[in-house]
């Protein structure tokens, strides 16, 4: 069932809650791919009812980013959701979420601001205000849908860590379920922004996963020094790549690591032409 209005979702949620049903929420910006599908399937199998939100959230895009050209594929998204048994697709307009006239203005909106220590690094460094926008919209979605469980992909690992912190700090009664990255056979992590890549660009994009897989292999072979591990990346980079960051950080609080251990996540962001891609790997998991 496709719903555009907050009040209609609320009515359905009230009905489900009165029947004691559990509710799963999968927040998305649409352009759904197999990565999203795996999150949705997890929710459908774990919860009595599943809501997928599809909303290209304007306040998490920085000036000059791809808000206008972000892929919008509602018909295909609706079909994917129906095929896997989603109960509600919630696709509000920006006006429905933020009201008239002040979508991009801080003046008229109460924001949720995550701790500076979590946002002054990795993606937050170049995307100033991005995580305020993410936390604000996810908080609103939590208040509208009141889910028992919310499903987020590990592909956006900094986002996931920040949202866990938000839920903990604000005592939000929802359990966040992290879901593993889904990759093409080539290793490329699935992302809606892969739609911007030509076949040639896609080959260049393999550098991200190759760098991460190689770092993990070196770590498993006994190299623990993060500087030495970083150096293994350079042979995968060429003039088509613009490396934004390659960093080793703690899986819980994003503290920088000098010596890698089982609790270390390696984060990478790379631009190919104008397309910015991110990926990460946990050194602890098999
Ligand atoms: O990961 C995303 O797609 C978005 O950041 C989210 C969580 C749906 C909030 O707009």
mmCIF file of C-alpha atoms and ligand atoms in Angstrom:
data_model
loop_
_atom_site.group_PDB
_atom_site.id
_atom_site.type_symbol
_atom_site.label_atom_id
_atom_site.label_comp_id
_atom_site.label_asym_id
_atom_site.label_seq_id
_atom_site.Cartn_x
_atom_site.Cartn_y
_atom_site.Cartn_z
ATOM 1 C CA UNK A 1 0.000 0.000 0.000
ATOM 2 C CA UNK A 2 1.495 3.328 -1.103
ATOM 3 C CA UNK A 3 0.826 6.190 1.340
ATOM 4 C CA UNK A 4 1.910 9.808 0.958
ATOM 5 C CA UNK A 5 0.334 11.345 4.069
ATOM 6 C CA UNK A 6 1.661 11.176 7.654
ATOM 7 C CA UNK A 7 -1.826 11.014 9.160
ATOM 8 C CA UNK A 8 -2.725 7.961 7.064
ATOM 9 C CA UNK A 9 0.404 6.128 8.231
ATOM 10 C CA UNK A 10 -0.383 7.025 11.831
ATOM 11 C CA UNK A 11 -3.899 5.571 11.526
ATOM 12 C CA UNK A 12 -2.531 2.286 10.218
ATOM 13 C CA UNK A 13 0.167 2.181 12.935
ATOM 14 C CA UNK A 14 -2.468 2.768 15.645
ATOM 15 C CA UNK A 15 -4.475 -0.142 14.252
ATOM 16 C CA UNK A 16 -1.434 -2.466 14.220
ATOM 17 C CA UNK A 17 -0.312 -1.417 17.704
ATOM 18 C CA UNK A 18 -3.788 -2.093 19.101
ATOM 19 C CA UNK A 19 -3.459 -5.648 17.724
ATOM 20 C CA UNK A 20 -0.054 -6.047 19.424
ATOM 21 C CA UNK A 21 1.814 -6.430 16.115
ATOM 22 C CA UNK A 22 5.550 -5.698 15.795
ATOM 23 C CA UNK A 23 6.597 -3.098 13.250
ATOM 24 C CA UNK A 24 9.808 -2.910 11.214
ATOM 25 C CA UNK A 25 10.936 0.270 9.449
ATOM 26 C CA UNK A 26 13.374 0.407 6.539
ATOM 27 C CA UNK A 27 14.197 4.067 5.870
ATOM 28 C CA UNK A 28 15.408 4.697 2.292
ATOM 29 C CA UNK A 29 15.766 7.425 -0.289
ATOM 30 C CA UNK A 30 14.403 5.116 -2.989
ATOM 31 C CA UNK A 31 16.180 3.935 -6.162
ATOM 32 C CA UNK A 32 15.997 0.585 -4.443
ATOM 33 C CA UNK A 33 18.534 -2.133 -5.280
ATOM 34 C CA UNK A 34 19.411 -5.576 -3.941
ATOM 35 C CA UNK A 35 21.109 -4.003 -0.918
ATOM 36 C CA UNK A 36 17.816 -2.407 0.121
ATOM 37 C CA UNK A 37 16.025 -5.631 -0.777
ATOM 38 C CA UNK A 38 18.117 -7.551 1.753
ATOM 39 C CA UNK A 39 17.178 -5.025 4.493
ATOM 40 C CA UNK A 40 13.508 -5.215 3.563
ATOM 41 C CA UNK A 41 13.521 -9.022 3.505
ATOM 42 C CA UNK A 42 15.121 -9.056 6.952
ATOM 43 C CA UNK A 43 12.368 -6.809 8.277
ATOM 44 C CA UNK A 44 9.604 -8.840 6.627
ATOM 45 C CA UNK A 45 10.931 -12.046 8.180
ATOM 46 C CA UNK A 46 11.489 -10.526 11.648
ATOM 47 C CA UNK A 47 8.438 -8.274 12.064
ATOM 48 C CA UNK A 48 4.682 -8.687 11.702
ATOM 49 C CA UNK A 49 4.451 -5.534 9.596
ATOM 50 C CA UNK A 50 7.050 -3.714 7.513
ATOM 51 C CA UNK A 51 7.076 -0.058 6.499
ATOM 52 C CA UNK A 52 9.548 1.154 3.864
ATOM 53 C CA UNK A 53 9.951 4.908 3.690
ATOM 54 C CA UNK A 54 11.024 6.443 0.393
ATOM 55 C CA UNK A 55 12.032 10.058 0.798
ATOM 56 C CA UNK A 56 14.869 11.971 -0.831
ATOM 57 C CA UNK A 57 15.549 14.069 2.222
ATOM 58 C CA UNK A 58 16.531 17.580 1.107
ATOM 59 C CA UNK A 59 18.061 18.630 4.416
ATOM 60 C CA UNK A 60 20.810 15.987 4.296
ATOM 61 C CA UNK A 61 22.175 17.280 0.975
ATOM 62 C CA UNK A 62 24.795 19.999 1.094
ATOM 63 C CA UNK A 63 24.792 22.898 -1.371
ATOM 64 C CA UNK A 64 26.175 21.722 -4.729
ATOM 65 C CA UNK A 65 25.369 18.050 -4.072
ATOM 66 C CA UNK A 66 23.111 15.829 -6.190
ATOM 67 C CA UNK A 67 19.692 16.552 -4.608
ATOM 68 C CA UNK A 68 18.056 17.447 -7.935
ATOM 69 C CA UNK A 69 19.504 14.608 -9.940
ATOM 70 C CA UNK A 70 19.287 11.919 -7.228
ATOM 71 C CA UNK A 71 17.532 8.953 -8.945
ATOM 72 C CA UNK A 72 13.789 8.833 -8.301
ATOM 73 C CA UNK A 73 12.225 5.529 -9.419
ATOM 74 C CA UNK A 74 9.011 5.227 -7.404
ATOM 75 C CA UNK A 75 7.195 2.819 -9.765
ATOM 76 C CA UNK A 76 10.064 0.303 -9.779
ATOM 77 C CA UNK A 77 10.531 0.775 -6.005
ATOM 78 C CA UNK A 78 6.846 0.084 -5.405
ATOM 79 C CA UNK A 79 7.061 -3.132 -7.417
ATOM 80 C CA UNK A 80 10.138 -4.348 -5.510
ATOM 81 C CA UNK A 81 8.423 -3.621 -2.182
ATOM 82 C CA UNK A 82 5.218 -5.383 -3.200
ATOM 83 C CA UNK A 83 7.188 -8.405 -4.449
ATOM 84 C CA UNK A 84 8.804 -8.931 -1.045
ATOM 85 C CA UNK A 85 5.681 -8.343 1.060
ATOM 86 C CA UNK A 86 6.035 -4.774 2.356
ATOM 87 C CA UNK A 87 2.879 -3.575 4.105
ATOM 88 C CA UNK A 88 3.269 0.191 3.706
ATOM 89 C CA UNK A 89 5.445 2.238 1.355
ATOM 90 C CA UNK A 90 5.543 5.681 2.907
ATOM 91 C CA UNK A 91 6.547 8.230 0.269
ATOM 92 C CA UNK A 92 5.873 11.725 1.612
ATOM 93 C CA UNK A 93 6.586 14.959 -0.248
ATOM 94 C CA UNK A 94 9.129 17.426 1.192
ATOM 95 C CA UNK A 95 6.164 19.665 2.043
ATOM 96 C CA UNK A 96 4.472 16.833 3.969
ATOM 97 C CA UNK A 97 7.661 16.319 6.016
ATOM 98 C CA UNK A 98 8.860 19.885 6.482
ATOM 99 C CA UNK A 99 5.937 22.164 5.693
ATOM 100 C CA UNK A 100 5.742 25.008 3.249
ATOM 101 C CA UNK A 101 8.553 27.238 2.185
ATOM 102 C CA UNK A 102 11.334 26.479 4.633
ATOM 103 C CA UNK A 103 12.690 23.135 3.538
ATOM 104 C CA UNK A 104 16.299 24.244 3.256
ATOM 105 C CA UNK A 105 16.279 26.757 6.069
ATOM 106 C CA UNK A 106 17.486 26.197 9.592
ATOM 107 C CA UNK A 107 15.202 28.963 10.803
ATOM 108 C CA UNK A 108 11.989 26.992 10.971
ATOM 109 C CA UNK A 109 13.090 23.495 11.841
ATOM 110 C CA UNK A 110 14.077 21.764 15.056
ATOM 111 C CA UNK A 111 17.194 19.759 14.228
ATOM 112 C CA UNK A 112 18.721 16.734 15.899
ATOM 113 C CA UNK A 113 22.455 17.359 16.094
ATOM 114 C CA UNK A 114 24.720 14.359 16.634
ATOM 115 C CA UNK A 115 27.890 14.769 18.750
ATOM 116 C CA UNK A 116 30.655 16.767 17.065
ATOM 117 C CA UNK A 117 33.172 13.992 17.703
ATOM 118 C CA UNK A 118 31.116 11.646 15.487
ATOM 119 C CA UNK A 119 30.590 14.084 12.603
ATOM 120 C CA UNK A 120 33.888 15.965 12.352
ATOM 121 C CA UNK A 121 35.514 13.102 10.449
ATOM 122 C CA UNK A 122 35.075 10.795 7.443
ATOM 123 C CA UNK A 123 31.983 11.855 5.417
ATOM 124 C CA UNK A 124 31.002 14.521 7.946
ATOM 125 C CA UNK A 125 34.182 16.468 7.185
ATOM 126 C CA UNK A 126 33.270 17.230 3.572
ATOM 127 C CA UNK A 127 29.479 16.999 4.025
ATOM 128 C CA UNK A 128 28.941 19.586 6.749
ATOM 129 C CA UNK A 129 25.422 19.339 8.219
ATOM 130 C CA UNK A 130 24.700 16.059 6.424
ATOM 131 C CA UNK A 131 24.332 13.982 9.582
ATOM 132 C CA UNK A 132 22.123 16.620 11.247
ATOM 133 C CA UNK A 133 19.806 16.161 8.278
ATOM 134 C CA UNK A 134 19.967 12.367 8.547
ATOM 135 C CA UNK A 135 19.329 12.299 12.315
ATOM 136 C CA UNK A 136 16.488 14.813 12.006
ATOM 137 C CA UNK A 137 14.635 12.897 9.301
ATOM 138 C CA UNK A 138 15.206 9.481 10.911
ATOM 139 C CA UNK A 139 13.903 10.865 14.201
ATOM 140 C CA UNK A 140 10.810 12.154 12.428
ATOM 141 C CA UNK A 141 10.318 8.775 10.732
ATOM 142 C CA UNK A 142 10.686 7.008 14.093
ATOM 143 C CA UNK A 143 8.029 9.313 15.567
ATOM 144 C CA UNK A 144 5.658 8.759 12.658
ATOM 145 C CA UNK A 145 6.069 4.976 12.315
ATOM 146 C CA UNK A 146 7.012 4.074 15.933
ATOM 147 C CA UNK A 147 8.831 0.938 14.811
ATOM 148 C CA UNK A 148 10.077 -1.786 17.155
ATOM 149 C CA UNK A 149 12.997 -2.432 14.790
ATOM 150 C CA UNK A 150 14.733 -0.237 12.201
ATOM 151 C CA UNK A 151 17.034 -1.664 9.554
ATOM 152 C CA UNK A 152 20.119 0.156 8.253
ATOM 153 C CA UNK A 153 22.891 -0.992 5.913
ATOM 154 C CA UNK A 154 26.520 -1.224 7.018
ATOM 155 C CA UNK A 155 27.449 0.389 3.691
ATOM 156 C CA UNK A 156 26.762 3.747 5.408
ATOM 157 C CA UNK A 157 28.648 2.680 8.523
ATOM 158 C CA UNK A 158 29.297 6.178 9.916
ATOM 159 C CA UNK A 159 25.552 6.888 9.588
ATOM 160 C CA UNK A 160 24.751 3.615 11.345
ATOM 161 C CA UNK A 161 27.112 4.386 14.258
ATOM 162 C CA UNK A 162 25.693 7.913 14.596
ATOM 163 C CA UNK A 163 22.087 6.667 14.524
ATOM 164 C CA UNK A 164 22.853 4.061 17.206
ATOM 165 C CA UNK A 165 24.309 6.831 19.344
ATOM 166 C CA UNK A 166 21.223 8.992 18.764
ATOM 167 C CA UNK A 167 18.861 6.164 19.749
ATOM 168 C CA UNK A 168 20.893 5.479 22.879
ATOM 169 C CA UNK A 169 21.348 9.120 23.914
ATOM 170 C CA UNK A 170 17.702 10.087 23.323
ATOM 171 C CA UNK A 171 16.220 6.852 24.735
ATOM 172 C CA UNK A 172 14.307 6.174 21.537
ATOM 173 C CA UNK A 173 12.425 2.884 21.970
ATOM 174 C CA UNK A 174 13.616 1.200 18.777
ATOM 175 C CA UNK A 175 16.202 -1.502 18.148
ATOM 176 C CA UNK A 176 18.576 -0.751 15.289
ATOM 177 C CA UNK A 177 19.391 -3.809 13.200
ATOM 178 C CA UNK A 178 22.611 -3.472 11.162
ATOM 179 C CA UNK A 179 22.599 -5.305 7.812
ATOM 180 C CA UNK A 180 25.723 -6.422 5.914
ATOM 181 C CA UNK A 181 26.920 -4.713 2.729
ATOM 182 C CA UNK A 182 25.672 -6.370 -0.464
ATOM 183 C CA UNK A 183 28.285 -6.484 -3.248
ATOM 184 C CA UNK A 184 28.271 -7.255 -6.937
ATOM 185 C CA UNK A 185 30.291 -10.330 -7.837
ATOM 186 C CA UNK A 186 33.088 -7.923 -8.818
ATOM 187 C CA UNK A 187 33.244 -6.670 -5.217
ATOM 188 C CA UNK A 188 31.601 -3.294 -5.899
ATOM 189 C CA UNK A 189 29.286 -2.380 -3.011
ATOM 190 C CA UNK A 190 25.711 -1.743 -4.168
ATOM 191 C CA UNK A 191 24.645 1.889 -3.977
ATOM 192 C CA UNK A 192 21.939 4.016 -5.583
ATOM 193 C CA UNK A 193 24.717 6.341 -6.736
ATOM 194 C CA UNK A 194 26.247 3.530 -8.847
ATOM 195 C CA UNK A 195 23.579 4.597 -11.372
ATOM 196 C CA UNK A 196 25.814 7.596 -12.134
ATOM 197 C CA UNK A 197 28.702 5.331 -13.248
ATOM 198 C CA UNK A 198 29.442 4.315 -16.845
ATOM 199 C CA UNK A 199 30.769 0.792 -17.475
ATOM 200 C CA UNK A 200 34.288 2.278 -17.578
ATOM 201 C CA UNK A 201 33.743 4.150 -14.312
ATOM 202 C CA UNK A 202 32.472 0.941 -12.728
ATOM 203 C CA UNK A 203 35.795 -0.730 -13.485
ATOM 204 C CA UNK A 204 37.595 2.201 -11.852
ATOM 205 C CA UNK A 205 35.231 1.917 -8.877
ATOM 206 C CA UNK A 206 36.540 -1.552 -8.118
ATOM 207 C CA UNK A 207 39.531 0.182 -6.531
ATOM 208 C CA UNK A 208 37.476 0.746 -3.375
ATOM 209 C CA UNK A 209 36.712 -2.893 -2.626
ATOM 210 C CA UNK A 210 40.110 -4.075 -3.871
ATOM 211 C CA UNK A 211 41.866 -1.705 -1.468
ATOM 212 C CA UNK A 212 39.685 -2.817 1.434
ATOM 213 C CA UNK A 213 39.958 -6.556 0.700
ATOM 214 C CA UNK A 214 43.726 -6.259 0.332
ATOM 215 C CA UNK A 215 44.081 -4.329 3.594
ATOM 216 C CA UNK A 216 42.075 -7.006 5.375
ATOM 217 C CA UNK A 217 44.209 -9.766 3.850
ATOM 218 C CA UNK A 218 47.401 -7.959 4.960
ATOM 219 C CA UNK A 219 45.939 -7.503 8.458
ATOM 220 C CA UNK A 220 45.055 -11.198 8.665
ATOM 221 C CA UNK A 221 48.654 -11.922 7.584
ATOM 222 C CA UNK A 222 49.922 -10.066 10.608
ATOM 223 C CA UNK A 223 50.393 -6.408 9.543
ATOM 224 C CA UNK A 224 48.774 -4.302 12.259
ATOM 225 C CA UNK A 225 50.384 -0.900 11.732
ATOM 226 C CA UNK A 226 47.745 1.328 10.073
ATOM 227 C CA UNK A 227 50.343 3.447 8.224
ATOM 228 C CA UNK A 228 51.819 0.318 6.659
ATOM 229 C CA UNK A 229 48.330 -0.955 5.815
ATOM 230 C CA UNK A 230 47.453 2.410 4.207
ATOM 231 C CA UNK A 231 50.492 2.201 1.969
ATOM 232 C CA UNK A 232 49.220 -1.040 0.442
ATOM 233 C CA UNK A 233 46.396 1.011 -1.141
ATOM 234 C CA UNK A 234 48.448 3.176 -3.443
ATOM 235 C CA UNK A 235 49.089 0.529 -6.084
ATOM 236 C CA UNK A 236 45.316 0.393 -6.761
ATOM 237 C CA UNK A 237 44.967 4.126 -7.373
ATOM 238 C CA UNK A 238 45.437 5.979 -10.676
ATOM 239 C CA UNK A 239 44.792 9.445 -12.100
ATOM 240 C CA UNK A 240 41.048 8.697 -12.482
ATOM 241 C CA UNK A 241 40.752 8.401 -8.719
ATOM 242 C CA UNK A 242 40.609 11.214 -6.239
ATOM 243 C CA UNK A 243 41.002 9.722 -2.768
ATOM 244 C CA UNK A 244 39.058 11.677 -0.130
ATOM 245 C CA UNK A 245 39.966 9.497 2.825
ATOM 246 C CA UNK A 246 41.228 6.082 3.834
ATOM 247 C CA UNK A 247 41.001 5.783 7.598
ATOM 248 C CA UNK A 248 41.112 3.202 10.375
ATOM 249 C CA UNK A 249 38.556 3.816 13.095
ATOM 250 C CA UNK A 250 36.953 2.170 16.115
ATOM 251 C CA UNK A 251 33.695 0.350 15.333
ATOM 252 C CA UNK A 252 31.862 1.862 18.321
ATOM 253 C CA UNK A 253 32.980 5.466 18.670
ATOM 254 C CA UNK A 254 34.961 6.206 15.476
ATOM 255 C CA UNK A 255 38.155 6.983 17.433
ATOM 256 C CA UNK A 256 41.204 6.864 15.134
ATOM 257 C CA UNK A 257 43.341 3.720 15.278
ATOM 258 C CA UNK A 258 47.101 3.583 14.814
ATOM 259 C CA UNK A 259 47.293 -0.147 15.409
ATOM 260 C CA UNK A 260 44.552 -2.203 13.812
ATOM 261 C CA UNK A 261 42.609 -4.762 15.837
ATOM 262 C CA UNK A 262 39.431 -6.838 15.601
ATOM 263 C CA UNK A 263 37.305 -3.786 16.464
ATOM 264 C CA UNK A 264 38.681 -1.716 13.578
ATOM 265 C CA UNK A 265 36.689 -0.531 10.570
ATOM 266 C CA UNK A 266 38.563 0.666 7.483
ATOM 267 C CA UNK A 267 36.661 3.486 5.771
ATOM 268 C CA UNK A 268 37.278 4.751 2.241
ATOM 269 C CA UNK A 269 35.802 7.549 0.098
ATOM 270 C CA UNK A 270 36.883 7.998 -3.477
ATOM 271 C CA UNK A 271 35.744 10.274 -6.302
ATOM 272 C CA UNK A 272 35.628 8.992 -9.857
ATOM 273 C CA UNK A 273 35.010 11.983 -12.116
ATOM 274 C CA UNK A 274 32.302 13.723 -10.077
ATOM 275 C CA UNK A 275 30.828 10.636 -8.459
ATOM 276 C CA UNK A 276 31.713 10.184 -4.818
ATOM 277 C CA UNK A 277 31.675 6.577 -3.630
ATOM 278 C CA UNK A 278 32.128 5.179 -0.140
ATOM 279 C CA UNK A 279 32.822 1.717 1.218
ATOM 280 C CA UNK A 280 34.142 0.127 4.403
ATOM 281 C CA UNK A 281 35.218 -3.169 5.873
ATOM 282 C CA UNK A 282 35.395 -4.599 9.369
ATOM 283 C CA UNK A 283 38.742 -6.215 10.116
ATOM 284 C CA UNK A 284 37.141 -8.298 12.857
ATOM 285 C CA UNK A 285 34.539 -10.200 10.897
ATOM 286 C CA UNK A 286 35.488 -13.180 8.750
HETATM 287 O O1 LIG B 1 20.805 5.929 4.079
HETATM 288 C C1 LIG B 1 19.885 6.588 3.543
HETATM 289 O O2 LIG B 1 19.342 6.228 2.495
HETATM 290 C C2 LIG B 1 19.423 7.889 4.187
HETATM 291 O O3 LIG B 1 20.490 8.559 4.760
HETATM 292 C C3 LIG B 1 18.298 7.688 5.206
HETATM 293 C C4 LIG B 1 18.748 6.843 6.387
HETATM 294 C C5 LIG B 1 17.107 7.018 4.527
HETATM 295 C C6 LIG B 1 17.829 9.035 5.747
HETATM 296 O O4 LIG B 1 17.347 9.853 4.738
#
